[in-house]
Amino acid sequence: MQVFKGTKIVNGIAIGKIKLYKPPVYEISEDLVTDIAAELDRFEAARVKVQEQQNALYDKEMKEGHADTAGIFEAHAMMLDDDDLIDSCKELMAEGHTAEYAVREGFEAAAEMFRNMDDEYFQARSADVIDLKNSMLDVLFGADTANLQGTEPAILVAEDLAPSETVKLDKSLLLGLVTRLGSSNSHTAILARSMNWPTLIQCHDISDDWDGKFAILDSYNSCIYIEPDQYLIDELTAKQQEDREREAKLQELKGKPSETKDGRKVRLYANIGGPKDIESVLENDAEGVGLFRSEFVYLNSKTDPTEDEQFAAYKKVLEGLAPRLVIIRTCDIGADKTIDYMNLDKEDNPALGFRAVRICLNRRDFFKRQLRALLRASAFGNLGIMFPMIISRWEVQECKEVLEECRKELKAEGKAMGEIEIGIMIETPAAALCADELAEEVDFFSLGTNDLTQYTCAIDRQSANLERFADTHHPAVLRLIRETIEAGHRHNTWVGICGELGADPTLTEDFLKWGVDELSVNPKSILPLRDNVRKVDLSQHKKAESPAPVQTEAKADPAPKTPAPEAKAEVKADKPKGLLGRLFG
Ligand code: PEP
Ligand code: MG
């Protein structure tokens, strides 16, 4: 028996034979040709055919209910219309190169450009361009790639897998996936997550002689066993069976309340990046959206999205999920998320730089475009607006002033608008420590524990080298979370958590004990989290230890929690009745 390590993407156990997935390697001639027009025609025919293939993959994924993965192929089809990419290939053919040579060089250069970008998201897009290059070459060489997967159920082992290769796989024959390359941000990883296949990437030791061997992929332990012994087979078969039973049981939790044994309710919401995630929110029975990272609307666009384009995206999500509350965070560009068309200066410390609400408050037109789109969309569902990276009260006040300005403009234009809850991210130590003051300005807080941890511990969240020092349960962070919840409740401001820590099962009981009102997590974590919540019994904790949850007027909360009478009285004295009244009355 041999054991090889990798990086896990999706937890699970796969048991069966290995099938090596080996796409064809093409010999491309460097010789020049004289019939340039013929090469241009071949290129164009291949481009149209690959575009048709991508559109067909889009339709197939939509039909199978995978709107998120369908979006990848829609983007691929659009990439094949890119003038820069097409022109760079045409220039090479005009010099006398073959269509194959032009595709290889042109597409490789585009992939290299993505690879050299600072942003991890865009770096991962280079794999999409390489995927398209391979599809173009398959067509130009007339290759038959239909049967690379074999005909028996197997653990597929590959150098890397492109999205179009992954999606073409026959799912009924796929037990699990192992690749030598790949990144956790790649589309293949996204696909693997959305399909829930046990997956290991960066398994550097894969070799051709694994082909056909019996193996167990144990991604819980980030490894694959080649020719395991009987003891391991029995043990991991039992674990696989347990997984199946647990998964089936989790499905039974759909429609059940997210409530502890002693009747304490918490709202379990989903984190999403755009309309493509609506399906997954519904499938996993999320009770609302606690974080719609609106910057993805910007990142997915080549140019600054117009008010109408944004309106269409927000409206689609609000309509698709009504009457659930959908909290849309205003654009959080900067730091690790950069966009060319924003023309932002390079900074020495981007995470401490011009980011999120700092950009919005300095670029009013840009900010107003988004706020107007949000206000217009509010007529179609139940909207919450959340401002990121807040450190001071005046920033919240200024955000609300701009919002009010937009509201007046839209009212004068006769546009319909709905009621809105207003909130802020608590993701800086400054905001957590000033939570009492900030709570007077808003309806809700959402703790962004990813940034809160990075800024509290001075640990760059992007750095792999700091892994040893990064403690996601650092007592300073946990204390700020607890104190923020308590401060919010003193002012009748409900408090959620939308950072990754919200899905950490080892903290669920503490968060509930501290009185958290909402946990917003990756849609796939909703049912496991509901399961956790339903196992908690808070009655064993002393009453004094457990701050009472706040009474909210949250429109999406079907069963508002009972307030502590003192907390309610304090609100009435402290806070003008209904922020909405002040903003939109
Ligand atoms: C956070 O910082 O915890 C958060 C949810 O926001 P993001 O990860 O998008 O920065
Ligand atoms: Mg953040």
mmCIF file with all atom_site columns, C-alpha atoms and ligand atoms in Angstrom, residues 291 293 295 329 332 337 355 425 427 448-451 461 498-499, ligand 1:
data_model
loop_
_atom_site.group_PDB
_atom_site.id
_atom_site.type_symbol
_atom_site.label_atom_id
_atom_site.label_alt_id
_atom_site.label_comp_id
_atom_site.label_asym_id
_atom_site.label_entity_id
_atom_site.label_seq_id
_atom_site.pdbx_PDB_ins_code
_atom_site.Cartn_x
_atom_site.Cartn_y
_atom_site.Cartn_z
_atom_site.occupancy
_atom_site.B_iso_or_equiv
_atom_site.pdbx_formal_charge
_atom_site.auth_seq_id
_atom_site.auth_comp_id
_atom_site.auth_asym_id
_atom_site.auth_atom_id
_atom_site.pdbx_PDB_model_num
ATOM   1  C CA . LEU A 1 291 ? -24.036 38.540 2.288  1.00 0.00 ? 291 LEU A CA 1
ATOM   2  C CA . ARG A 1 293 ? -20.792 40.205 -2.362 1.00 0.00 ? 293 ARG A CA 1
ATOM   3  C CA . GLU A 1 295 ? -18.267 43.310 -6.109 1.00 0.00 ? 295 GLU A CA 1
ATOM   4  C CA . ARG A 1 329 ? -23.133 44.553 0.505  1.00 0.00 ? 329 ARG A CA 1
ATOM   5  C CA . ASP A 1 332 ? -15.989 45.944 -1.653 1.00 0.00 ? 332 ASP A CA 1
ATOM   6  C CA . LYS A 1 337 ? -10.055 42.395 -5.434 1.00 0.00 ? 337 LYS A CA 1
ATOM   7  C CA . ARG A 1 355 ? -10.846 49.922 -0.367 1.00 0.00 ? 355 ARG A CA 1
ATOM   8  C CA . MET A 1 425 ? -19.957 45.013 8.331  1.00 0.00 ? 425 MET A CA 1
ATOM   9  C CA . GLU A 1 427 ? -14.703 43.701 10.177 1.00 0.00 ? 427 GLU A CA 1
ATOM   10 C CA . GLY A 1 448 ? -16.851 39.874 8.793  1.00 0.00 ? 448 GLY A CA 1
ATOM   11 C CA . THR A 1 449 ? -14.595 37.532 10.659 1.00 0.00 ? 449 THR A CA 1
ATOM   12 C CA . ASN A 1 450 ? -12.207 37.050 7.720  1.00 0.00 ? 450 ASN A CA 1
ATOM   13 C CA . ASP A 1 451 ? -11.081 40.655 7.795  1.00 0.00 ? 451 ASP A CA 1
ATOM   14 C CA . ARG A 1 461 ? -5.334  36.670 5.030  1.00 0.00 ? 461 ARG A CA 1
ATOM   15 C CA . CYS A 1 498 ? -20.985 36.393 7.586  1.00 0.00 ? 498 CYS A CA 1
ATOM   16 C CA . GLY A 1 499 ? -17.260 35.563 7.701  1.00 0.00 ? 499 GLY A CA 1
HETATM 17 C C1 . PEP B 2 .   ? -15.152 39.100 5.919  1.00 0.00 ? 1   PEP B C1 1
HETATM 18 O O1 . PEP B 2 .   ? -14.220 39.904 5.864  1.00 0.00 ? 1   PEP B O1 1
HETATM 19 O O2 . PEP B 2 .   ? -15.280 38.258 6.839  1.00 0.00 ? 1   PEP B O2 1
HETATM 20 C C2 . PEP B 2 .   ? -16.163 39.063 4.849  1.00 0.00 ? 1   PEP B C2 1
HETATM 21 C C3 . PEP B 2 .   ? -17.247 38.341 4.945  1.00 0.00 ? 1   PEP B C3 1
HETATM 22 O O3 . PEP B 2 .   ? -15.924 39.774 3.731  1.00 0.00 ? 1   PEP B O3 1
HETATM 23 P P1 . PEP B 2 .   ? -14.870 39.338 2.586  1.00 0.00 ? 1   PEP B P1 1
HETATM 24 O O4 . PEP B 2 .   ? -14.414 37.940 2.888  1.00 0.00 ? 1   PEP B O4 1
HETATM 25 O O5 . PEP B 2 .   ? -15.587 39.455 1.303  1.00 0.00 ? 1   PEP B O5 1
HETATM 26 O O6 . PEP B 2 .   ? -13.784 40.351 2.744  1.00 0.00 ? 1   PEP B O6 1
#
